[in-house]
PDB file of C-alpha atoms in Angstrom:
ATOM      1  CA  SER A   1      17.752   7.513  -9.036  1.00 61.00           C
ATOM      2  CA  SER A   2      16.359  11.013  -9.119  1.00 74.00           C
ATOM      3  CA  PRO A   3      18.567  14.110  -9.308  1.00 80.00           C
ATOM      4  CA  VAL A   4      19.287  16.180  -6.219  1.00 84.00           C
ATOM      5  CA  ILE A   5      19.222  19.955  -6.640  1.00 87.00           C
ATOM      6  CA  SER A   6      20.451  21.452  -3.372  1.00 89.00           C
ATOM      7  CA  CYS A   7      17.898  20.085  -0.862  1.00 91.00           C
ATOM      8  CA  TRP A   8      15.234  19.298  -3.518  1.00 93.00           C
ATOM      9  CA  ARG A   9      14.816  15.784  -4.933  1.00 94.00           C
ATOM     10  CA  PRO A  10      12.344  15.873  -7.854  1.00 95.00           C
ATOM     11  CA  SER A  11      11.167  12.863  -9.804  1.00 95.00           C
ATOM     12  CA  LEU A  12       9.031  13.147 -12.949  1.00 95.00           C
ATOM     13  CA  THR A  13       7.398  10.278 -14.792  1.00 96.00           C
ATOM     14  CA  VAL A  14       5.428  10.906 -17.981  1.00 97.00           C
ATOM     15  CA  ASN A  15       3.581   8.200 -19.863  1.00 97.00           C
ATOM     16  CA  TYR A  16       1.652   8.036 -23.116  1.00 97.00           C
ATOM     17  CA  SER A  17      -0.761   5.310 -24.119  1.00 96.00           C
ATOM     18  CA  GLN A  18      -2.824   5.005 -27.257  1.00 95.00           C
ATOM     19  CA  GLN A  19      -4.689   2.068 -28.632  1.00 93.00           C
ATOM     20  CA  GLU A  20      -5.790   1.322 -32.174  1.00 93.00           C
ATOM     21  CA  MET A  21      -9.376   0.200 -31.681  1.00 92.00           C
ATOM     22  CA  ARG A  22     -12.480   0.493 -33.821  1.00 90.00           C
ATOM     23  CA  LEU A  23     -15.778  -1.179 -33.035  1.00 87.00           C
ATOM     24  CA  GLY A  24     -18.586  -0.741 -35.529  1.00 83.00           C
ATOM     25  CA  ASP A  25     -18.651   2.923 -36.465  1.00 84.00           C
ATOM     26  CA  MET A  26     -16.998   4.031 -33.187  1.00 85.00           C
ATOM     27  CA  ASN A  27     -13.338   4.992 -32.935  1.00 89.00           C
ATOM     28  CA  TYR A  28     -11.602   4.445 -29.541  1.00 92.00           C
ATOM     29  CA  ASN A  29      -8.165   5.849 -30.336  1.00 93.00           C
ATOM     30  CA  SER A  30      -7.883   8.969 -28.146  1.00 95.00           C
ATOM     31  CA  PRO A  31      -4.512   8.901 -26.343  1.00 97.00           C
ATOM     32  CA  ILE A  32      -4.036   9.281 -22.592  1.00 97.00           C
ATOM     33  CA  ILE A  33      -1.069  11.249 -21.282  1.00 98.00           C
ATOM     34  CA  GLY A  34      -0.212  10.900 -17.626  1.00 97.00           C
ATOM     35  CA  PHE A  35       2.333  12.367 -15.276  1.00 97.00           C
ATOM     36  CA  GLU A  36       3.562  11.758 -11.772  1.00 97.00           C
ATOM     37  CA  TRP A  37       5.712  14.477 -10.218  1.00 96.00           C
ATOM     38  CA  LYS A  38       7.205  13.652  -6.842  1.00 96.00           C
ATOM     39  CA  ASN A  39       9.033  16.309  -4.841  1.00 96.00           C
ATOM     40  CA  MET A  40      10.966  16.004  -1.606  1.00 95.00           C
ATOM     41  CA  LEU A  41      12.594  18.922   0.182  1.00 96.00           C
ATOM     42  CA  THR A  42      15.075  17.828   2.821  1.00 95.00           C
ATOM     43  CA  ILE A  43      15.264  20.580   5.422  1.00 93.00           C
ATOM     44  CA  ASN A  44      17.905  18.763   7.506  1.00 93.00           C
ATOM     45  CA  LYS A  45      18.699  15.136   8.368  1.00 91.00           C
ATOM     46  CA  ASP A  46      15.505  14.853  10.459  1.00 95.00           C
ATOM     47  CA  TRP A  47      12.882  16.899   8.553  1.00 96.00           C
ATOM     48  CA  SER A  48      11.485  16.548   5.023  1.00 97.00           C
ATOM     49  CA  ILE A  49       8.567  18.033   3.109  1.00 97.00           C
ATOM     50  CA  ILE A  50       6.920  15.920   0.397  1.00 97.00           C
ATOM     51  CA  LEU A  51       4.584  17.119  -2.382  1.00 97.00           C
ATOM     52  CA  ASN A  52       3.325  14.670  -5.003  1.00 97.00           C
ATOM     53  CA  LEU A  53       1.185  15.570  -8.028  1.00 97.00           C
ATOM     54  CA  GLU A  54      -0.442  13.117 -10.439  1.00 96.00           C
ATOM     55  CA  GLY A  55      -2.670  13.692 -13.449  1.00 95.00           C
ATOM     56  CA  TYR A  56      -4.066  12.158 -16.616  1.00 95.00           C
ATOM     57  CA  THR A  57      -5.652  13.663 -19.713  1.00 96.00           C
ATOM     58  CA  ALA A  58      -8.965  12.458 -21.099  1.00 95.00           C
ATOM     59  CA  GLY A  59      -8.696   9.556 -23.530  1.00 95.00           C
ATOM     60  CA  ASN A  60      -9.711   6.016 -24.404  1.00 94.00           C
ATOM     61  CA  ASP A  61      -8.864   2.909 -22.427  1.00 91.00           C
ATOM     62  CA  GLU A  62     -10.480  -0.081 -24.132  1.00 89.00           C
ATOM     63  CA  LEU A  63     -14.158   0.944 -24.610  1.00 89.00           C
ATOM     64  CA  TYR A  64     -13.951   3.572 -21.878  1.00 90.00           C
ATOM     65  CA  LEU A  65     -13.613   7.291 -22.498  1.00 92.00           C
ATOM     66  CA  GLN A  66     -11.825   8.404 -19.330  1.00 93.00           C
ATOM     67  CA  GLU A  67     -12.222  12.004 -18.223  1.00 93.00           C
ATOM     68  CA  SER A  68      -9.138  13.891 -17.072  1.00 93.00           C
ATOM     69  CA  ARG A  69      -8.156  13.646 -13.413  1.00 91.00           C
ATOM     70  CA  PHE A  70      -5.695  15.194 -11.009  1.00 92.00           C
ATOM     71  CA  SER A  71      -4.498  14.428  -7.488  1.00 93.00           C
ATOM     72  CA  SER A  72      -2.164  16.198  -5.074  1.00 95.00           C
ATOM     73  CA  ASP A  73      -0.698  14.918  -1.801  1.00 96.00           C
ATOM     74  CA  PHE A  74       1.372  16.745   0.815  1.00 97.00           C
ATOM     75  CA  SER A  75       3.206  15.496   3.908  1.00 97.00           C
ATOM     76  CA  VAL A  76       5.840  16.432   6.445  1.00 98.00           C
ATOM     77  CA  LYS A  77       8.271  13.763   7.688  1.00 97.00           C
ATOM     78  CA  LYS A  78      10.189  13.815  10.965  1.00 97.00           C
ATOM     79  CA  SER A  79      12.858  11.147  11.458  1.00 95.00           C
ATOM     80  CA  PHE A  80      13.993   9.825  14.796  1.00 93.00           C
ATOM     81  CA  LYS A  81      16.554   7.050  15.404  1.00 89.00           C
ATOM     82  CA  ASN A  82      14.477   4.108  14.079  1.00 92.00           C
ATOM     83  CA  LEU A  83      11.145   5.872  13.584  1.00 95.00           C
ATOM     84  CA  ASP A  84       9.741   8.048  10.797  1.00 96.00           C
ATOM     85  CA  VAL A  85       6.604  10.082  11.553  1.00 97.00           C
ATOM     86  CA  TYR A  86       4.549  11.418   8.643  1.00 97.00           C
ATOM     87  CA  ILE A  87       1.708  13.926   8.907  1.00 98.00           C
ATOM     88  CA  GLY A  88      -0.002  14.581   5.605  1.00 97.00           C
ATOM     89  CA  ALA A  89      -3.032  15.290   3.473  1.00 97.00           C
ATOM     90  CA  ASN A  90      -4.220  13.391   0.397  1.00 94.00           C
ATOM     91  CA  ASP A  91      -6.098  14.916  -2.555  1.00 93.00           C
ATOM     92  CA  ILE A  92      -5.663  18.465  -1.285  1.00 93.00           C
ATOM     93  CA  PHE A  93      -7.762  20.117  -4.028  1.00 90.00           C
ATOM     94  CA  ASN A  94     -10.473  17.393  -4.092  1.00 87.00           C
ATOM     95  CA  GLN A  95      -9.924  16.682  -7.795  1.00 86.00           C
ATOM     96  CA  ASN A  96      -9.379  12.900  -7.765  1.00 86.00           C
ATOM     97  CA  ARG A  97     -12.647  11.763  -9.302  1.00 85.00           C
ATOM     98  CA  GLU A  98     -13.600   8.641 -11.218  1.00 86.00           C
ATOM     99  CA  ARG A  99     -15.331   9.746 -14.411  1.00 91.00           C
ATOM    100  CA  TYR A 100     -15.788   7.751 -17.574  1.00 92.00           C
ATOM    101  CA  GLU A 101     -18.340   6.765 -20.167  1.00 93.00           C
ATOM    102  CA  ILE A 102     -18.916   3.811 -22.487  1.00 91.00           C
ATOM    103  CA  SER A 103     -20.812   4.108 -25.734  1.00 85.00           C
ATOM    104  CA  SER A 104     -21.066   1.098 -28.028  1.00 83.00           C
ATOM    105  CA  TYR A 105     -23.797  -0.365 -30.244  1.00 83.00           C
ATOM    106  CA  GLY A 106     -26.494   1.909 -28.842  1.00 82.00           C
ATOM    107  CA  ILE A 107     -25.609   1.217 -25.213  1.00 86.00           C
ATOM    108  CA  TYR A 108     -24.502   4.229 -23.207  1.00 89.00           C
ATOM    109  CA  PHE A 109     -23.145   4.140 -19.663  1.00 91.00           C
ATOM    110  CA  LYS A 110     -21.696   7.045 -17.710  1.00 93.00           C
ATOM    111  CA  LYS A 111     -20.023   6.957 -14.302  1.00 91.00           C
ATOM    112  CA  TRP A 112     -19.329  10.172 -12.436  1.00 88.00           C
ATOM    113  CA  SER A 113     -18.265   9.589  -8.864  1.00 86.00           C
ATOM    114  CA  ASN A 114     -16.329  11.405  -6.218  1.00 82.00           C
ATOM    115  CA  PRO A 115     -14.706   8.652  -4.129  1.00 80.00           C
ATOM    116  CA  ASP A 116     -13.832  11.235  -1.469  1.00 82.00           C
ATOM    117  CA  THR A 117     -10.147  10.408  -1.192  1.00 85.00           C
ATOM    118  CA  ARG A 118      -9.396  13.590   0.763  1.00 91.00           C
ATOM    119  CA  CYS A 119      -7.962  12.872   4.178  1.00 93.00           C
ATOM    120  CA  ILE A 120      -5.474  13.947   6.777  1.00 96.00           C
ATOM    121  CA  TYR A 121      -3.300  11.172   8.149  1.00 96.00           C
ATOM    122  CA  LEU A 122      -0.603  10.245  10.629  1.00 97.00           C
ATOM    123  CA  ARG A 123       1.738   7.409   9.620  1.00 96.00           C
ATOM    124  CA  LEU A 124       4.448   5.785  11.715  1.00 97.00           C
ATOM    125  CA  ALA A 125       7.214   3.696  10.146  1.00 96.00           C
ATOM    126  CA  TYR A 126       9.540   1.848  12.529  1.00 95.00           C
ATOM    127  CA  ARG A 127      12.742   0.099  11.423  1.00 90.00           C
ATOM    128  CA  PHE A 128      13.518  -3.033  13.453  1.00 90.00           C
ATOM    129  CA  ASN A 129      17.245  -3.825  13.770  1.00 81.00           C
ATOM    130  CA  PRO A 130      18.514  -1.428  11.082  1.00 74.00           C
ATOM    131  CA  GLN A 131      21.793  -2.599   9.554  1.00 73.00           C
ATOM    132  CA  LYS A 132      24.668  -0.233   9.041  1.00 72.00           C
ATOM    133  CA  THR A 133      26.780  -0.842   5.970  1.00 67.00           C
ATOM    134  CA  LYS A 134      29.806  -3.060   6.602  1.00 66.00           C
ATOM    135  CA  TYR A 135      31.467  -2.190   3.298  1.00 63.00           C
ATOM    136  CA  LYS A 136      34.958  -0.771   3.734  1.00 62.00           C
ATOM    137  CA  GLY A 137      37.268   0.045   0.858  1.00 60.00           C
ATOM    138  CA  ASP A 138      36.851   0.637  -2.824  1.00 58.00           C
ATOM    139  CA  SER A 139      36.729  -2.891  -4.229  1.00 60.00           C
ATOM    140  CA  SER A 140      36.007  -6.064  -2.319  1.00 58.00           C
ATOM    141  CA  GLY A 141      37.268  -8.214  -5.199  1.00 63.00           C
ATOM    142  CA  ARG A 142      40.863  -6.923  -5.269  1.00 65.00           C
ATOM    143  CA  SER A 143      42.144  -9.166  -2.490  1.00 65.00           C
ATOM    144  CA  GLU A 144      40.527 -12.157  -4.191  1.00 65.00           C
ATOM    145  CA  LEU A 145      42.193 -11.232  -7.511  1.00 63.00           C
ATOM    146  CA  ARG A 146      45.576 -10.928  -5.790  1.00 67.00           C
ATOM    147  CA  ARG A 147      45.070 -14.304  -4.157  1.00 66.00           C
ATOM    148  CA  LEU A 148      44.458 -15.919  -7.555  1.00 64.00           C
TER     149      LEU A 148
END
């Protein structure tokens, strides 16, 4: 569960991966550090603003030398009784690119592509037959313990 600071609910995930790999005279041990920072601002019970950032440093993954990458997404959420409506934009700064190279035993391959993940979207999420909690009290096992 992420902390709540007033109306802000941040969530940060950081990961580190490093392999120990050597092939011939090539060393493939550069680490990759990644992060995912999710942010939700709850304006009131019906409105929320969401900003998510994700990035990775350059480093080795198997024989690949990945280039660094970054992505940012933004959306606004409006809640109705059983319906959530999201309007958002993905890859706001157009930085989510697939870039890597492989170099091994005289073979060299480089990929540099822009998959064009930028978009504006509308998403609807409907909850069929939502259940309200039926839990009442502080411990459902107390009556059973008394019975025994």
